[in-house]
Coordinates of C-alpha atoms and ligand atoms in Angstrom, one line a residue:
M1 CA -22.4 -57.3 26.8
L2 CA -19.0 -55.5 26.7
R3 CA -16.0 -57.7 27.1
V4 CA -12.7 -56.0 28.4
A5 CA -9.3 -57.1 29.0
V6 CA -7.2 -55.6 31.5
I7 CA -3.3 -56.2 31.1
G8 CA -1.6 -56.5 34.3
S9 CA -2.9 -57.3 37.7
G10 CA -1.3 -55.0 40.0
P11 CA -3.0 -52.2 41.7
S12 CA -3.8 -50.0 38.6
G13 CA -5.1 -53.0 36.6
V14 CA -7.2 -54.3 39.7
Y15 CA -8.6 -50.8 40.4
T16 CA -9.4 -50.4 36.8
A17 CA -11.3 -53.8 36.9
Q18 CA -13.3 -52.6 40.1
A19 CA -14.1 -49.3 38.3
L20 CA -15.7 -51.2 35.3
V21 CA -17.8 -53.9 37.2
E22 CA -19.0 -51.4 40.0
Q23 CA -20.6 -48.8 37.6
R24 CA -24.0 -48.9 36.5
A25 CA -23.8 -46.9 33.3
V26 CA -22.9 -49.7 31.1
P27 CA -24.2 -52.8 32.8
G28 CA -22.9 -56.5 32.6
I29 CA -19.5 -55.6 31.7
E30 CA -17.0 -58.9 31.8
V31 CA -13.4 -57.9 32.6
Y32 CA -10.6 -60.5 32.1
V33 CA -7.4 -59.7 33.8
L34 CA -4.6 -61.1 32.0
D35 CA -1.0 -61.3 33.7
R36 CA 2.3 -62.5 32.4
L37 CA 2.9 -64.3 35.8
P38 CA 0.8 -67.0 37.3
C39 CA 0.3 -64.9 40.3
P40 CA -1.8 -61.9 40.6
Y41 CA -1.1 -58.4 42.5
G42 CA 2.0 -57.1 40.5
L43 CA 4.2 -54.9 42.7
V44 CA 2.0 -55.5 45.8
R45 CA 3.4 -59.0 45.5
Y46 CA 6.6 -58.4 43.9
G47 CA 7.8 -55.0 44.9
V48 CA 6.4 -54.0 48.4
A49 CA 8.9 -54.9 50.9
P50 CA 8.3 -58.2 52.8
D51 CA 8.5 -56.4 56.3
H52 CA 5.8 -53.8 55.2
E53 CA 3.1 -56.3 56.2
K54 CA 0.5 -53.8 56.4
I55 CA 0.8 -52.4 52.7
K56 CA 1.0 -56.2 51.6
S57 CA -2.3 -56.9 53.2
L58 CA -3.8 -54.7 50.5
Q59 CA -3.6 -58.1 48.6
N60 CA -6.9 -58.9 50.6
N61 CA -8.7 -55.8 48.9
L62 CA -7.5 -56.7 45.4
R63 CA -8.5 -60.1 46.0
T64 CA -12.1 -59.2 46.5
V65 CA -12.1 -57.5 43.1
L66 CA -10.4 -60.5 41.4
E67 CA -13.3 -62.7 43.1
H68 CA -16.1 -60.5 41.6
P69 CA -18.3 -62.7 39.5
R70 CA -17.6 -60.7 36.1
V71 CA -13.9 -60.4 36.8
H72 CA -11.9 -63.3 35.5
F73 CA -8.0 -63.6 36.3
L74 CA -5.9 -65.3 33.7
G75 CA -2.3 -65.6 34.7
N76 CA 0.8 -67.1 32.7
V77 CA -0.3 -65.0 29.6
D78 CA 2.3 -63.2 27.8
V79 CA 0.7 -60.2 26.0
G80 CA 3.0 -59.0 23.1
A81 CA 4.4 -62.4 22.4
P82 CA 4.2 -63.4 18.9
G83 CA 0.5 -63.9 17.9
L84 CA -0.8 -62.1 21.0
G85 CA -0.4 -58.3 20.1
P86 CA -3.1 -55.5 20.2
R87 CA -4.7 -56.8 16.9
E88 CA -5.2 -60.3 18.2
L89 CA -6.4 -59.0 21.4
R90 CA -9.0 -56.9 19.8
R91 CA -10.5 -59.9 18.2
A92 CA -11.6 -61.3 21.5
F93 CA -12.2 -58.1 23.5
H94 CA -14.2 -55.0 22.7
A95 CA -11.6 -52.9 24.7
V96 CA -8.1 -53.5 26.1
V97 CA -6.6 -51.5 29.0
Y98 CA -2.9 -51.7 29.5
C99 CA -1.7 -51.7 33.1
V100 CA 1.5 -52.9 32.7
G101 CA 3.5 -50.8 35.1
A102 CA 7.2 -49.8 34.6
A103 CA 9.0 -53.0 34.1
T104 CA 12.8 -51.8 34.2
D105 CA 15.0 -49.5 35.9
R106 CA 16.5 -46.2 34.9
R107 CA 20.1 -46.0 34.0
L108 CA 22.8 -43.7 35.3
G109 CA 25.0 -43.4 32.2
I110 CA 28.3 -43.5 34.0
P111 CA 31.5 -45.8 33.6
G112 CA 31.4 -49.1 35.5
E113 CA 27.6 -49.3 35.8
D114 CA 27.7 -52.8 34.3
L115 CA 30.5 -54.0 36.6
P116 CA 29.9 -57.6 38.7
G117 CA 28.2 -56.3 41.9
S118 CA 26.6 -53.2 40.4
C119 CA 22.9 -54.2 40.3
S120 CA 19.8 -52.2 40.1
A121 CA 17.7 -51.9 43.2
T122 CA 14.7 -53.5 41.4
D123 CA 16.7 -56.7 40.9
F124 CA 17.6 -57.0 44.4
V125 CA 13.8 -56.3 45.3
S126 CA 12.7 -58.9 42.8
W127 CA 15.1 -61.5 44.3
Y128 CA 14.0 -61.1 48.0
S129 CA 10.5 -60.9 46.7
A130 CA 10.8 -64.3 44.9
H131 CA 10.1 -63.1 41.5
P132 CA 10.3 -66.1 39.2
D133 CA 12.4 -64.2 36.7
A134 CA 15.0 -63.5 39.3
P135 CA 17.7 -66.4 39.8
A136 CA 17.6 -67.7 43.6
G137 CA 21.1 -67.3 43.9
R138 CA 21.5 -63.8 42.3
F139 CA 22.7 -62.1 45.4
A140 CA 25.3 -63.5 48.1
L141 CA 25.8 -60.3 50.3
T142 CA 29.3 -61.1 50.9
A143 CA 30.1 -57.5 50.8
R144 CA 31.0 -55.4 54.0
S145 CA 29.9 -52.2 52.5
A146 CA 26.9 -51.5 50.4
V147 CA 26.2 -48.3 48.5
V148 CA 22.7 -47.3 47.4
I149 CA 22.5 -44.6 44.9
G150 CA 19.4 -42.6 45.0
V151 CA 17.1 -41.3 47.8
G152 CA 13.7 -42.4 47.1
N153 CA 11.4 -44.9 48.7
V154 CA 12.9 -48.1 46.9
A155 CA 16.1 -47.0 48.3
V156 CA 14.9 -46.8 51.7
D157 CA 13.4 -50.2 51.1
V158 CA 16.6 -51.9 50.1
A159 CA 18.7 -50.1 52.6
R160 CA 16.3 -51.2 55.4
V161 CA 16.1 -54.7 54.3
L162 CA 19.9 -55.1 54.2
A163 CA 20.0 -53.6 57.7
R164 CA 17.6 -56.2 59.2
E165 CA 18.8 -59.5 60.7
A166 CA 17.7 -62.7 59.3
A167 CA 15.5 -63.1 62.4
E168 CA 13.7 -60.2 61.7
L169 CA 12.7 -61.4 58.1
A170 CA 12.0 -65.1 59.0
G171 CA 8.3 -64.0 59.9
T172 CA 7.9 -62.6 56.4
D173 CA 7.3 -64.4 53.2
V174 CA 10.7 -64.2 51.7
P175 CA 11.9 -67.3 49.9
Q176 CA 14.0 -69.7 52.1
T177 CA 17.3 -69.3 50.0
A178 CA 17.1 -65.5 50.3
L179 CA 16.5 -65.9 54.0
G180 CA 19.7 -68.2 54.2
T181 CA 21.6 -65.5 52.5
F182 CA 20.6 -62.6 54.8
A183 CA 21.4 -64.8 57.7
D184 CA 25.1 -65.0 56.2
S185 CA 25.1 -61.4 55.3
R186 CA 28.4 -59.7 55.9
V187 CA 27.0 -56.3 55.1
R188 CA 27.8 -53.9 58.0
D189 CA 27.6 -50.5 56.4
I190 CA 25.0 -49.2 54.1
W191 CA 25.5 -46.0 52.3
M192 CA 22.4 -44.3 50.9
V193 CA 23.5 -41.2 48.8
G194 CA 21.5 -38.5 47.2
R195 CA 22.7 -36.1 44.5
R196 CA 20.6 -33.3 45.9
G197 CA 20.0 -32.2 49.4
P198 CA 17.9 -33.6 52.2
S199 CA 15.0 -31.0 51.4
Q200 CA 14.8 -32.7 48.2
A201 CA 14.9 -36.2 48.9
K202 CA 12.0 -38.3 47.4
F203 CA 11.4 -40.6 50.3
T204 CA 8.2 -40.1 52.4
T205 CA 8.8 -39.4 56.2
K206 CA 7.1 -42.6 57.5
E207 CA 9.7 -44.7 55.6
L208 CA 12.5 -42.3 56.6
R209 CA 11.5 -42.5 60.2
E210 CA 11.3 -46.3 60.2
L211 CA 15.0 -46.4 59.6
G212 CA 15.7 -44.9 62.8
S213 CA 13.7 -47.5 64.7
L214 CA 15.2 -50.8 63.3
P215 CA 16.4 -52.9 66.4
H216 CA 19.8 -53.7 65.0
A217 CA 20.9 -50.8 63.0
E218 CA 21.7 -47.2 63.7
V219 CA 21.4 -44.1 61.2
C220 CA 24.3 -41.8 60.8
V221 CA 24.2 -38.3 59.3
R222 CA 26.6 -35.4 59.1
P223 CA 25.2 -32.4 60.4
E224 CA 27.5 -30.1 58.4
E225 CA 26.5 -32.0 55.3
L226 CA 22.7 -31.5 55.9
A227 CA 23.4 -27.8 56.8
L228 CA 24.5 -27.3 53.2
D229 CA 21.0 -27.3 52.2
P230 CA 19.7 -23.7 52.2
A231 CA 16.3 -25.1 53.5
Y232 CA 17.7 -27.2 56.4
G233 CA 17.8 -24.3 59.0
D234 CA 14.4 -22.8 58.1
P235 CA 12.4 -25.8 56.5
G236 CA 9.0 -23.6 57.0
G237 CA 8.5 -22.9 53.4
L238 CA 8.7 -26.6 52.1
P239 CA 6.1 -28.7 51.1
A240 CA 4.8 -30.7 54.1
V241 CA 6.6 -34.1 53.3
N242 CA 9.9 -32.4 52.8
R243 CA 9.6 -30.3 56.0
R244 CA 9.0 -33.3 57.8
N245 CA 11.8 -35.1 56.3
V246 CA 14.2 -32.3 57.4
E247 CA 12.7 -32.5 60.8
V248 CA 13.6 -36.1 61.3
L249 CA 17.0 -35.7 59.9
R250 CA 17.8 -32.8 62.1
G251 CA 16.4 -34.7 65.1
W252 CA 19.1 -37.4 64.2
A253 CA 21.9 -34.7 63.5
E254 CA 21.1 -33.4 67.0
R255 CA 21.5 -36.7 69.0
P256 CA 24.4 -36.6 71.4
A257 CA 25.5 -40.1 70.0
P258 CA 28.5 -40.2 67.6
Q259 CA 27.1 -39.4 64.1
E260 CA 29.7 -40.5 61.7
P261 CA 32.3 -43.2 62.4
D262 CA 35.2 -42.7 60.2
R263 CA 36.2 -45.9 58.8
P264 CA 33.3 -47.8 56.7
G265 CA 33.5 -51.5 56.7
T266 CA 34.5 -51.9 60.4
D267 CA 32.5 -53.4 63.1
R268 CA 31.0 -51.4 65.8
P269 CA 29.5 -53.9 68.2
G270 CA 27.0 -51.8 70.0
T271 CA 27.2 -48.1 71.0
G272 CA 25.6 -48.2 74.4
R273 CA 22.0 -47.6 73.2
P274 CA 19.9 -49.3 75.9
G275 CA 18.5 -52.6 75.0
T276 CA 19.9 -52.9 71.6
D277 CA 22.5 -54.8 69.7
L278 CA 23.7 -52.7 67.0
V279 CA 25.1 -54.8 63.9
R280 CA 24.7 -52.3 61.0
R281 CA 25.0 -48.7 60.1
I282 CA 23.0 -46.7 57.7
H283 CA 24.8 -43.6 56.5
L284 CA 22.5 -41.0 54.7
R285 CA 24.7 -39.0 52.6
F286 CA 23.7 -35.9 50.3
F287 CA 25.1 -33.6 47.8
L288 CA 27.0 -36.2 46.3
R289 CA 26.5 -37.2 42.4
P290 CA 27.6 -40.6 41.2
A291 CA 30.4 -40.2 38.4
E292 CA 31.9 -43.7 38.4
I293 CA 31.4 -47.0 39.6
L294 CA 34.9 -48.1 40.5
G295 CA 36.3 -51.7 40.2
D296 CA 37.1 -54.2 37.5
A297 CA 35.6 -57.0 35.7
E298 CA 37.4 -59.8 37.4
S299 CA 37.1 -58.6 41.1
G300 CA 33.9 -56.8 40.7
V301 CA 33.0 -53.2 42.3
R302 CA 35.1 -51.7 45.2
G303 CA 33.2 -48.4 45.5
V304 CA 31.5 -45.4 43.9
R305 CA 33.4 -42.2 42.8
F306 CA 30.9 -39.2 43.7
E307 CA 31.3 -35.7 42.5
R308 CA 30.4 -33.2 45.4
T309 CA 27.5 -30.7 44.5
A310 CA 26.2 -27.7 45.6
P311 CA 22.7 -26.2 45.3
D312 CA 22.2 -24.1 42.1
G313 CA 19.5 -21.7 43.8
W314 CA 17.0 -23.4 41.4
G315 CA 16.1 -26.6 42.9
G316 CA 18.9 -28.4 41.3
V317 CA 22.6 -28.7 41.8
R318 CA 25.9 -28.1 40.3
G319 CA 29.1 -29.9 40.1
T320 CA 31.9 -28.6 42.3
G321 CA 34.9 -30.6 40.8
R322 CA 35.6 -32.1 44.1
Y323 CA 35.2 -35.8 44.3
E324 CA 34.7 -38.3 47.1
D325 CA 35.0 -42.0 46.9
I326 CA 32.8 -44.4 49.0
A327 CA 34.0 -48.0 49.5
G328 CA 31.5 -50.8 48.8
E329 CA 31.6 -54.2 47.2
L330 CA 27.9 -54.0 46.3
V331 CA 26.3 -51.2 44.6
L332 CA 22.4 -50.9 44.3
R333 CA 21.2 -48.1 41.8
S334 CA 17.9 -47.0 43.0
V335 CA 17.4 -44.2 40.7
G336 CA 13.7 -45.0 39.5
Y337 CA 11.6 -47.2 37.3
R338 CA 11.2 -47.0 33.6
G339 CA 8.4 -48.3 31.5
T340 CA 9.3 -50.5 28.3
P341 CA 7.8 -50.2 25.1
Q342 CA 4.6 -52.6 24.2
E343 CA 4.5 -54.6 21.3
G344 CA 2.3 -52.9 18.8
L345 CA 1.6 -49.9 21.0
P346 CA 2.8 -46.1 20.5
F347 CA 5.7 -45.4 23.1
D348 CA 7.1 -42.1 24.5
Q349 CA 10.9 -42.9 24.7
E350 CA 11.6 -39.8 26.9
G351 CA 9.0 -40.6 29.6
G352 CA 8.8 -44.3 29.2
T353 CA 5.0 -44.3 28.8
V354 CA 2.3 -44.6 26.2
P355 CA 0.9 -41.5 24.8
H356 CA -2.7 -41.2 25.9
L357 CA -5.6 -38.6 26.5
E358 CA -7.5 -39.1 29.7
G359 CA -6.4 -42.8 29.4
R360 CA -7.2 -43.3 25.6
V361 CA -4.1 -44.5 23.8
L362 CA -3.1 -41.9 21.0
R363 CA -2.1 -43.1 17.9
D364 CA -0.5 -40.4 15.6
G365 CA -2.0 -38.1 18.2
V366 CA -5.5 -39.4 17.7
P367 CA -7.4 -41.3 20.3
S368 CA -7.6 -45.1 19.3
P369 CA -11.0 -46.3 20.3
G370 CA -10.9 -49.7 22.3
E371 CA -7.3 -49.1 23.5
Y372 CA -6.5 -47.5 26.9
V373 CA -3.7 -47.2 29.7
A374 CA -3.8 -46.9 33.4
G375 CA -1.1 -47.0 36.0
W376 CA 2.6 -46.1 35.7
I377 CA 2.7 -46.8 31.8
K378 CA 0.3 -43.9 31.7
R379 CA 1.6 -41.4 34.0
G380 CA 5.2 -42.6 34.8
P381 CA 6.7 -44.5 37.8
T382 CA 5.6 -42.1 40.6
G383 CA 3.1 -42.1 43.4
V384 CA 2.1 -44.5 46.2
I385 CA -0.3 -47.4 45.6
G386 CA -3.4 -45.2 46.3
T387 CA -2.7 -42.9 43.4
N388 CA -3.7 -45.7 41.1
R389 CA -7.1 -45.5 42.2
P390 CA -8.0 -42.1 40.8
C391 CA -5.9 -42.9 37.8
A392 CA -7.7 -46.1 37.0
K393 CA -11.1 -44.4 37.6
Q394 CA -10.3 -41.5 34.9
T395 CA -9.4 -44.5 32.3
A396 CA -12.5 -46.4 33.1
A397 CA -14.3 -43.4 32.6
S398 CA -13.1 -42.9 29.3
L399 CA -13.8 -46.3 28.4
L400 CA -17.4 -46.0 29.5
A401 CA -17.8 -42.8 27.6
D402 CA -16.5 -44.5 24.7
A403 CA -18.9 -47.4 25.0
G404 CA -21.8 -45.1 25.6
A405 CA -21.1 -43.1 22.5
G406 CA -20.8 -46.4 20.5
A407 CA -17.0 -45.8 19.6
L408 CA -16.3 -49.7 20.5
D409 CA -17.3 -52.5 18.5
E410 CA -21.1 -53.3 18.4
E411 CA -20.6 -56.8 17.4
P412 CA -19.4 -59.2 20.3
P413 CA -16.1 -60.6 19.6
A414 CA -16.1 -63.7 17.6
Q415 CA -14.4 -66.3 20.0
D416 CA -14.3 -66.7 23.9
P417 CA -11.1 -65.2 25.4
V418 CA -9.7 -68.4 26.7
T419 CA -9.9 -70.0 23.1
V420 CA -8.2 -67.0 21.6
L421 CA -5.2 -67.2 24.1
R422 CA -4.7 -70.9 23.5
Q423 CA -4.6 -70.3 20.0
A424 CA -2.0 -67.9 20.3
G425 CA -0.1 -70.4 22.2
Q426 CA -0.8 -69.4 25.7
R427 CA -1.5 -71.7 28.7
P428 CA -3.6 -69.5 30.9
V429 CA -3.5 -70.1 34.7
P430 CA -7.2 -69.5 36.1
W431 CA -8.0 -68.0 39.4
R432 CA -8.1 -71.7 41.1
G433 CA -4.7 -72.1 39.7
W434 CA -3.6 -69.3 41.7
L435 CA -5.5 -70.7 44.8
G436 CA -3.4 -73.8 44.3
I437 CA 0.0 -71.6 44.3
E438 CA -1.4 -69.8 47.6
A439 CA -2.1 -73.4 49.2
A440 CA 1.4 -74.5 48.4
E441 CA 2.9 -71.6 49.7
A442 CA 1.0 -71.7 53.0
A443 CA 2.1 -75.6 53.0
L444 CA 5.8 -74.7 52.5
G445 CA 5.7 -72.3 55.3
R446 CA 4.4 -74.9 57.6
E447 CA 6.8 -77.3 56.5
L448 CA 9.7 -74.8 57.3
G449 CA 8.2 -73.7 60.4
R450 CA 7.4 -70.3 59.1
T451 CA 4.4 -68.5 58.0
V452 CA 3.7 -68.4 54.1
V453 CA 7.2 -68.8 52.0
K454 CA 6.9 -67.8 48.4
I455 CA 7.6 -70.3 45.7
P456 CA 10.7 -68.6 43.8
D457 CA 10.7 -70.3 40.4
W458 CA 8.4 -70.8 37.4
D459 CA 8.3 -74.7 37.5
G460 CA 7.3 -74.6 41.2
L461 CA 4.6 -71.9 40.6
L462 CA 3.1 -73.8 37.2
A463 CA 3.3 -77.1 39.2
A464 CA 1.4 -75.7 42.2
A465 CA -1.2 -74.0 39.8
R466 CA -1.8 -77.4 38.3
T467 CA -2.8 -78.9 41.5
T468 CA -6.1 -77.0 41.4
G469 CA -6.1 -75.4 37.9
Ligands
NAP501 P1 12.0 -42.0 42.9 O1 11.0 -41.7 44.2 O2 11.8 -41.3 41.8 O3 13.5 -41.9 43.5 C1 14.5 -41.7 42.6 C2 15.9 -41.2 43.3 O4 16.9 -41.4 42.5 C3 15.9 -39.9 43.6 O5 16.5 -39.7 44.8 C4 16.6 -39.1 42.5 O6 17.1 -38.0 42.6 C5 17.6 -40.3 42.1 N1 18.1 -40.2 40.9 C6 17.4 -40.3 39.8 N2 18.4 -40.0 38.7 C7 19.6 -40.1 39.3 C8 21.0 -40.1 38.8 N3 21.2 -39.9 37.5 N4 21.9 -40.0 39.7 C9 21.6 -40.0 40.9 N5 20.5 -40.1 41.4 C10 19.4 -40.0 40.6 O7 12.0 -43.6 42.6 P2 11.9 -45.0 43.4 O8 12.5 -44.7 44.7 O9 12.2 -46.1 42.6 O10 10.3 -44.9 43.7 C11 9.2 -45.0 42.5 C12 7.9 -44.8 43.2 O11 7.6 -45.9 44.1 C13 7.8 -43.6 44.2 O12 6.6 -42.9 43.8 C14 7.9 -44.3 45.4 O13 7.2 -43.4 46.5 C15 7.0 -45.2 45.2 N6 7.4 -46.4 46.2 C16 6.6 -46.2 47.3 C17 7.1 -47.1 48.5 C18 6.3 -46.9 49.8 O14 5.2 -46.3 49.8 N7 6.7 -47.7 50.9 C19 7.9 -47.9 48.5 C20 8.8 -48.2 47.2 C21 8.4 -47.2 46.0 P3 16.6 -36.6 42.0 O15 15.4 -36.4 42.9 O16 17.6 -35.6 42.1 O17 16.0 -36.9 40.8

């Protein structure tokens, strides 16, 4: 019998567990999926936007795996805390697979980055996703104008959520306090700004297109700015996703409607678009590189100074020495996630990943039997949820090959995992504890006249888990 710990219950962790229990080469593997939070599903629960119900429903597939008889979910377990490093884990498990994702955000490294009102988009996402580490009152949305730096899918998510009316979010699982904040939102203009051209934006076309179909917001583009991109006029040679992005943007640029209102932060109630009630504008801007976040410590941010860029002919851009300020009292930096070092594991500072060979952790360049990685901590924060499946399969295959070759301990670990975790000071929440949280969130939804409403704090989650756990 082989006992494996998978650290992290997001898609990469769950797909790894699935690959391990659904194969026949090494029968009878028991997988313990440990998570720091009492709730499973990682970024599917705490990263996928609440209005993306279809992607969120992936939780049902992940759930099937976590309910497999040889998979055991244990939440509220802080791997890396004193007394629970790689060495202690190896006393309880033949192998450990770290699927811990990328826990923090990349920095811009420009003046003003830490002024009040300048936040990472991942903080904002955590807040509206009810992550228990995000204070319920973290965001007030008193700004008239919000500037989102970056043009990836996270930037699109936060811009879209900011552009929605509270009524559109009431049917989702956003926490009640955040819903109240959205109802009081004063945000009218949302600027999403890329440092390169439209053909190099990182968002995917489905997500981009969705911005154009929001019931109470319109997208504004500047045709002359889009045209600065050499591929704009002739996108035929671009990879499919970039070509389709350019086509969508061009469609918007060619609309007869006014493209770019001149004064940000002003109300423009309705533009005659039939059947709509326009409240907000999403301005897509390109070839602007952030140089400084403007403002002061007392009154917070008042905008972002960008340097205008121009294509350098090699896919990058160069500065032009010309600057443009975009006013905004809220700045969301959406320039990508970053992995953080794991206690006791080697770490590649540059990539924010754990060095590995086909998923085997490399210590001083040599594969370390029994230690593996999968997901963003293995390959960096890129790709969609499905990208984790082949990644997890590769790691599982390496682990199984090592087991087959006798590279993992032959002796069964001394103690049962729950005892080891308890001895390390942990209070694991088992699967039935999570079911208690689910039931409490459904009850809260009924009480508030909504569907499921997430519990946003540690005390509430742990209390709900205790009702069944
Ligand atoms: P991302 O796709 O890597 O996009 C990061 C953006 O930040 C890019 O526009 C990048 O521009 C820009 N950027 C980076 N450093 C910058 C700097 N110093 N100054 C200005 N701009 C800078 O990251 P993400 O949006 O966080 O998404 C992470 C992953 O999650 C992606 O694979 C994404 O597709 C996925 N995701 C998917 C969905 C979905 O499927 N609906 C939703 C959310 C996230 P450059 O290109 O010039 O570097």
